[in-house]
Amino acid sequence: MRKSELSTCVSLAISIVMVTVSLSAEVTLDVEHQARSIHPGEVVILQVRSSAPVLGVQASVFGADVRFFSDGDNVFWSGVVGIDLEARPDDYLVEIQATLDDGNTVHSVYPLAVQAKEFPTRHLSVAPSFVNPPSEVLTRIRREAERQNEIFQTASDERQWSGGFLRPVSGDSTSSFGRRSVFNGEARNPHSGTDFRAGEGTPILAPNAGTVVLADDLYFSGNAVILDHGWGLYSYFAHLSSFDVAEGEQVERGQVVGKVGATGRVTGPHLHWTVRLNNARVDPLSLMTLLPSDEL
């Protein structure tokens, strides 16, 4: 991704902060970030520009490693950070390391001040079995949760995504990310994705390239597809009526992965899209704002 591509985000009221750090008499780094805001559930793009080419850049923050890619000249580097939905307000330091041509490394820190955010609450009525599942399905629920956790805790070495992320369906978002859910009067976990308006059978497009690591019927999510975009970035689509892909299949941006439905714990047809970034639950709308696509 080139800096010119990322600069289009500025018109969308994205904040930009820059810090210049002297690493040695020979090499300096300019570090900046782009984000809608620094709140729980947001995506942050870190950009590092070195005064001379370096072999690579990496960082760590929120207990996760951040990988950087270059625009080709090994001077301008970009990395994508996720602030988890339930991250505590605090001042966090991004630990940055650049590797020089001679193999030596230089280090820097960059501050991210996460601010508190209040999320709304929604009340929904669903079948009682989706609020307090019968004992005979508890083993299935645990098995499915363990499988998903194992997927999200893995960061594959190949970055398959590039450029911007497509909107998987054309409908507006109908349920905000992070909203607290109360099902049949009982509070449950916050909404870790975004719902989009779409009729039964609407094709769902892959927002970017990736590998299908799950295509299965899950108790709460119904028919679900998980795409591994690489480097710890995942798309999770739920409540599908049908699949158009199989596990292990590689898909391209814009390829149909399934059809919208109303399977699992739902009140009607729609698309639920969850994004995980190094296991952080982040808003898909934040991802599309920071990495917009010219297509569709």
JSON list of C-alpha atoms in Angstrom, two decimals, residues 57-161:
[
{"chain": "A", "resi": 57, "resn": "VAL", "atom": "CA", "xyz": [9.94, -3.38, 10.48]},
{"chain": "A", "resi": 58, "resn": "GLN", "atom": "CA", "xyz": [7.94, -5.08, 13.19]},
{"chain": "A", "resi": 59, "resn": "ALA", "atom": "CA", "xyz": [6.18, -3.95, 16.35]},
{"chain": "A", "resi": 60, "resn": "SER", "atom": "CA", "xyz": [4.24, -5.19, 19.36]},
{"chain": "A", "resi": 61, "resn": "VAL", "atom": "CA", "xyz": [1.32, -3.68, 21.25]},
{"chain": "A", "resi": 62, "resn": "PHE", "atom": "CA", "xyz": [-1.68, -5.02, 23.20]},
{"chain": "A", "resi": 63, "resn": "GLY", "atom": "CA", "xyz": [0.25, -8.26, 23.66]},
{"chain": "A", "resi": 64, "resn": "ALA", "atom": "CA", "xyz": [0.35, -8.98, 19.92]},
{"chain": "A", "resi": 65, "resn": "ASP", "atom": "CA", "xyz": [2.95, -8.75, 17.17]},
{"chain": "A", "resi": 66, "resn": "VAL", "atom": "CA", "xyz": [2.36, -6.32, 14.30]},
{"chain": "A", "resi": 67, "resn": "ARG", "atom": "CA", "xyz": [3.84, -7.07, 10.89]},
{"chain": "A", "resi": 68, "resn": "PHE", "atom": "CA", "xyz": [4.70, -4.32, 8.42]},
{"chain": "A", "resi": 69, "resn": "PHE", "atom": "CA", "xyz": [4.82, -4.34, 4.64]},
{"chain": "A", "resi": 70, "resn": "SER", "atom": "CA", "xyz": [6.76, -1.97, 2.39]},
{"chain": "A", "resi": 71, "resn": "ASP", "atom": "CA", "xyz": [5.65, -0.02, -0.66]},
{"chain": "A", "resi": 72, "resn": "GLY", "atom": "CA", "xyz": [8.62, -1.52, -2.48]},
{"chain": "A", "resi": 73, "resn": "ASP", "atom": "CA", "xyz": [11.50, 0.82, -1.65]},
{"chain": "A", "resi": 74, "resn": "ASN", "atom": "CA", "xyz": [11.98, -0.45, 1.94]},
{"chain": "A", "resi": 75, "resn": "VAL", "atom": "CA", "xyz": [11.65, 3.11, 3.22]},
{"chain": "A", "resi": 76, "resn": "PHE", "atom": "CA", "xyz": [7.88, 3.45, 3.80]},
{"chain": "A", "resi": 77, "resn": "TRP", "atom": "CA", "xyz": [6.28, 0.68, 5.90]},
{"chain": "A", "resi": 78, "resn": "SER", "atom": "CA", "xyz": [2.68, 0.09, 7.02]},
{"chain": "A", "resi": 79, "resn": "GLY", "atom": "CA", "xyz": [1.22, -2.12, 9.76]},
{"chain": "A", "resi": 80, "resn": "VAL", "atom": "CA", "xyz": [-2.37, -2.68, 10.87]},
{"chain": "A", "resi": 81, "resn": "VAL", "atom": "CA", "xyz": [-3.29, -2.72, 14.58]},
{"chain": "A", "resi": 82, "resn": "GLY", "atom": "CA", "xyz": [-6.57, -3.76, 16.20]},
{"chain": "A", "resi": 83, "resn": "ILE", "atom": "CA", "xyz": [-7.81, -2.29, 19.51]},
{"chain": "A", "resi": 84, "resn": "ASP", "atom": "CA", "xyz": [-10.03, -4.94, 21.10]},
{"chain": "A", "resi": 85, "resn": "LEU", "atom": "CA", "xyz": [-13.68, -4.21, 21.85]},
{"chain": "A", "resi": 86, "resn": "GLU", "atom": "CA", "xyz": [-13.02, -4.46, 25.58]},
{"chain": "A", "resi": 87, "resn": "ALA", "atom": "CA", "xyz": [-9.59, -2.79, 25.72]},
{"chain": "A", "resi": 88, "resn": "ARG", "atom": "CA", "xyz": [-9.22, -0.68, 28.87]},
{"chain": "A", "resi": 89, "resn": "PRO", "atom": "CA", "xyz": [-8.72, 3.06, 28.50]},
{"chain": "A", "resi": 90, "resn": "ASP", "atom": "CA", "xyz": [-5.03, 3.68, 29.07]},
{"chain": "A", "resi": 91, "resn": "ASP", "atom": "CA", "xyz": [-1.81, 4.90, 27.48]},
{"chain": "A", "resi": 92, "resn": "TYR", "atom": "CA", "xyz": [-0.21, 2.10, 25.48]},
{"chain": "A", "resi": 93, "resn": "LEU", "atom": "CA", "xyz": [3.26, 2.08, 23.92]},
{"chain": "A", "resi": 94, "resn": "VAL", "atom": "CA", "xyz": [3.91, 0.50, 20.54]},
{"chain": "A", "resi": 95, "resn": "GLU", "atom": "CA", "xyz": [7.36, -1.11, 20.63]},
{"chain": "A", "resi": 96, "resn": "ILE", "atom": "CA", "xyz": [8.87, -0.71, 17.16]},
{"chain": "A", "resi": 97, "resn": "GLN", "atom": "CA", "xyz": [11.96, -2.47, 15.81]},
{"chain": "A", "resi": 98, "resn": "ALA", "atom": "CA", "xyz": [13.62, -1.84, 12.46]},
{"chain": "A", "resi": 99, "resn": "THR", "atom": "CA", "xyz": [16.30, -4.11, 11.04]},
{"chain": "A", "resi": 100, "resn": "LEU", "atom": "CA", "xyz": [19.14, -2.37, 9.20]},
{"chain": "A", "resi": 101, "resn": "ASP", "atom": "CA", "xyz": [21.04, -3.63, 6.18]},
{"chain": "A", "resi": 102, "resn": "ASP", "atom": "CA", "xyz": [23.97, -4.67, 8.37]},
{"chain": "A", "resi": 103, "resn": "GLY", "atom": "CA", "xyz": [21.69, -6.85, 10.53]},
{"chain": "A", "resi": 104, "resn": "ASN", "atom": "CA", "xyz": [21.66, -4.52, 13.50]},
{"chain": "A", "resi": 105, "resn": "THR", "atom": "CA", "xyz": [18.33, -3.41, 14.92]},
{"chain": "A", "resi": 106, "resn": "VAL", "atom": "CA", "xyz": [17.08, -0.06, 16.16]},
{"chain": "A", "resi": 107, "resn": "HIS", "atom": "CA", "xyz": [14.17, 0.45, 18.52]},
{"chain": "A", "resi": 108, "resn": "SER", "atom": "CA", "xyz": [11.56, 3.09, 19.15]},
{"chain": "A", "resi": 109, "resn": "VAL", "atom": "CA", "xyz": [8.27, 3.53, 20.98]},
{"chain": "A", "resi": 110, "resn": "TYR", "atom": "CA", "xyz": [5.10, 5.24, 19.80]},
{"chain": "A", "resi": 111, "resn": "PRO", "atom": "CA", "xyz": [2.19, 6.19, 22.09]},
{"chain": "A", "resi": 112, "resn": "LEU", "atom": "CA", "xyz": [-1.46, 5.22, 21.59]},
{"chain": "A", "resi": 113, "resn": "ALA", "atom": "CA", "xyz": [-3.84, 6.72, 24.15]},
{"chain": "A", "resi": 114, "resn": "VAL", "atom": "CA", "xyz": [-6.99, 4.57, 24.10]},
{"chain": "A", "resi": 115, "resn": "GLN", "atom": "CA", "xyz": [-10.05, 6.56, 25.19]},
{"chain": "A", "resi": 116, "resn": "ALA", "atom": "CA", "xyz": [-13.18, 5.15, 26.84]},
{"chain": "A", "resi": 117, "resn": "LYS", "atom": "CA", "xyz": [-16.28, 4.52, 24.73]},
{"chain": "A", "resi": 118, "resn": "GLU", "atom": "CA", "xyz": [-19.84, 3.79, 25.78]},
{"chain": "A", "resi": 119, "resn": "PHE", "atom": "CA", "xyz": [-21.72, 1.28, 23.63]},
{"chain": "A", "resi": 120, "resn": "PRO", "atom": "CA", "xyz": [-25.53, 1.12, 23.41]},
{"chain": "A", "resi": 121, "resn": "THR", "atom": "CA", "xyz": [-27.72, -1.81, 24.55]},
{"chain": "A", "resi": 122, "resn": "ARG", "atom": "CA", "xyz": [-30.27, -3.72, 22.48]},
{"chain": "A", "resi": 123, "resn": "HIS", "atom": "CA", "xyz": [-33.10, -6.01, 23.63]},
{"chain": "A", "resi": 124, "resn": "LEU", "atom": "CA", "xyz": [-34.03, -8.98, 21.43]},
{"chain": "A", "resi": 125, "resn": "SER", "atom": "CA", "xyz": [-36.46, -11.89, 21.65]},
{"chain": "A", "resi": 126, "resn": "VAL", "atom": "CA", "xyz": [-35.21, -15.24, 20.34]},
{"chain": "A", "resi": 127, "resn": "ALA", "atom": "CA", "xyz": [-36.04, -18.91, 20.83]},
{"chain": "A", "resi": 128, "resn": "PRO", "atom": "CA", "xyz": [-35.37, -19.87, 24.48]},
{"chain": "A", "resi": 129, "resn": "SER", "atom": "CA", "xyz": [-32.96, -22.62, 23.37]},
{"chain": "A", "resi": 130, "resn": "PHE", "atom": "CA", "xyz": [-30.59, -19.91, 22.06]},
{"chain": "A", "resi": 131, "resn": "VAL", "atom": "CA", "xyz": [-30.49, -18.16, 25.45]},
{"chain": "A", "resi": 132, "resn": "ASN", "atom": "CA", "xyz": [-30.23, -21.18, 27.72]},
{"chain": "A", "resi": 133, "resn": "PRO", "atom": "CA", "xyz": [-29.26, -24.09, 25.45]},
{"chain": "A", "resi": 134, "resn": "PRO", "atom": "CA", "xyz": [-30.37, -27.60, 26.45]},
{"chain": "A", "resi": 135, "resn": "SER", "atom": "CA", "xyz": [-27.74, -29.75, 28.09]},
{"chain": "A", "resi": 136, "resn": "GLU", "atom": "CA", "xyz": [-27.43, -32.08, 25.11]},
{"chain": "A", "resi": 137, "resn": "VAL", "atom": "CA", "xyz": [-25.93, -29.31, 22.93]},
{"chain": "A", "resi": 138, "resn": "LEU", "atom": "CA", "xyz": [-23.47, -27.87, 25.46]},
{"chain": "A", "resi": 139, "resn": "THR", "atom": "CA", "xyz": [-20.67, -30.17, 24.32]},
{"chain": "A", "resi": 140, "resn": "ARG", "atom": "CA", "xyz": [-21.24, -29.05, 20.73]},
{"chain": "A", "resi": 141, "resn": "ILE", "atom": "CA", "xyz": [-21.18, -25.38, 21.74]},
{"chain": "A", "resi": 142, "resn": "ARG", "atom": "CA", "xyz": [-17.90, -25.79, 23.64]},
{"chain": "A", "resi": 143, "resn": "ARG", "atom": "CA", "xyz": [-16.33, -27.70, 20.75]},
{"chain": "A", "resi": 144, "resn": "GLU", "atom": "CA", "xyz": [-17.32, -25.01, 18.27]},
{"chain": "A", "resi": 145, "resn": "ALA", "atom": "CA", "xyz": [-16.04, -22.22, 20.54]},
{"chain": "A", "resi": 146, "resn": "GLU", "atom": "CA", "xyz": [-12.70, -23.99, 20.98]},
{"chain": "A", "resi": 147, "resn": "ARG", "atom": "CA", "xyz": [-12.35, -24.43, 17.22]},
{"chain": "A", "resi": 148, "resn": "GLN", "atom": "CA", "xyz": [-13.00, -20.76, 16.56]},
{"chain": "A", "resi": 149, "resn": "ASN", "atom": "CA", "xyz": [-10.60, -19.65, 19.31]},
{"chain": "A", "resi": 150, "resn": "GLU", "atom": "CA", "xyz": [-7.88, -21.84, 17.85]},
{"chain": "A", "resi": 151, "resn": "ILE", "atom": "CA", "xyz": [-8.39, -20.24, 14.43]},
{"chain": "A", "resi": 152, "resn": "PHE", "atom": "CA", "xyz": [-8.33, -16.66, 15.70]},
{"chain": "A", "resi": 153, "resn": "GLN", "atom": "CA", "xyz": [-5.24, -17.21, 17.84]},
{"chain": "A", "resi": 154, "resn": "THR", "atom": "CA", "xyz": [-3.24, -18.23, 14.75]},
{"chain": "A", "resi": 155, "resn": "ALA", "atom": "CA", "xyz": [-1.53, -15.66, 12.54]},
{"chain": "A", "resi": 156, "resn": "SER", "atom": "CA", "xyz": [-0.60, -17.23, 9.22]},
{"chain": "A", "resi": 157, "resn": "ASP", "atom": "CA", "xyz": [2.71, -16.13, 7.71]},
{"chain": "A", "resi": 158, "resn": "GLU", "atom": "CA", "xyz": [1.40, -15.13, 4.27]},
{"chain": "A", "resi": 159, "resn": "ARG", "atom": "CA", "xyz": [-0.41, -11.81, 3.83]},
{"chain": "A", "resi": 160, "resn": "GLN", "atom": "CA", "xyz": [-3.10, -12.64, 1.28]},
{"chain": "A", "resi": 161, "resn": "TRP", "atom": "CA", "xyz": [-5.01, -9.36, 1.48]}
]
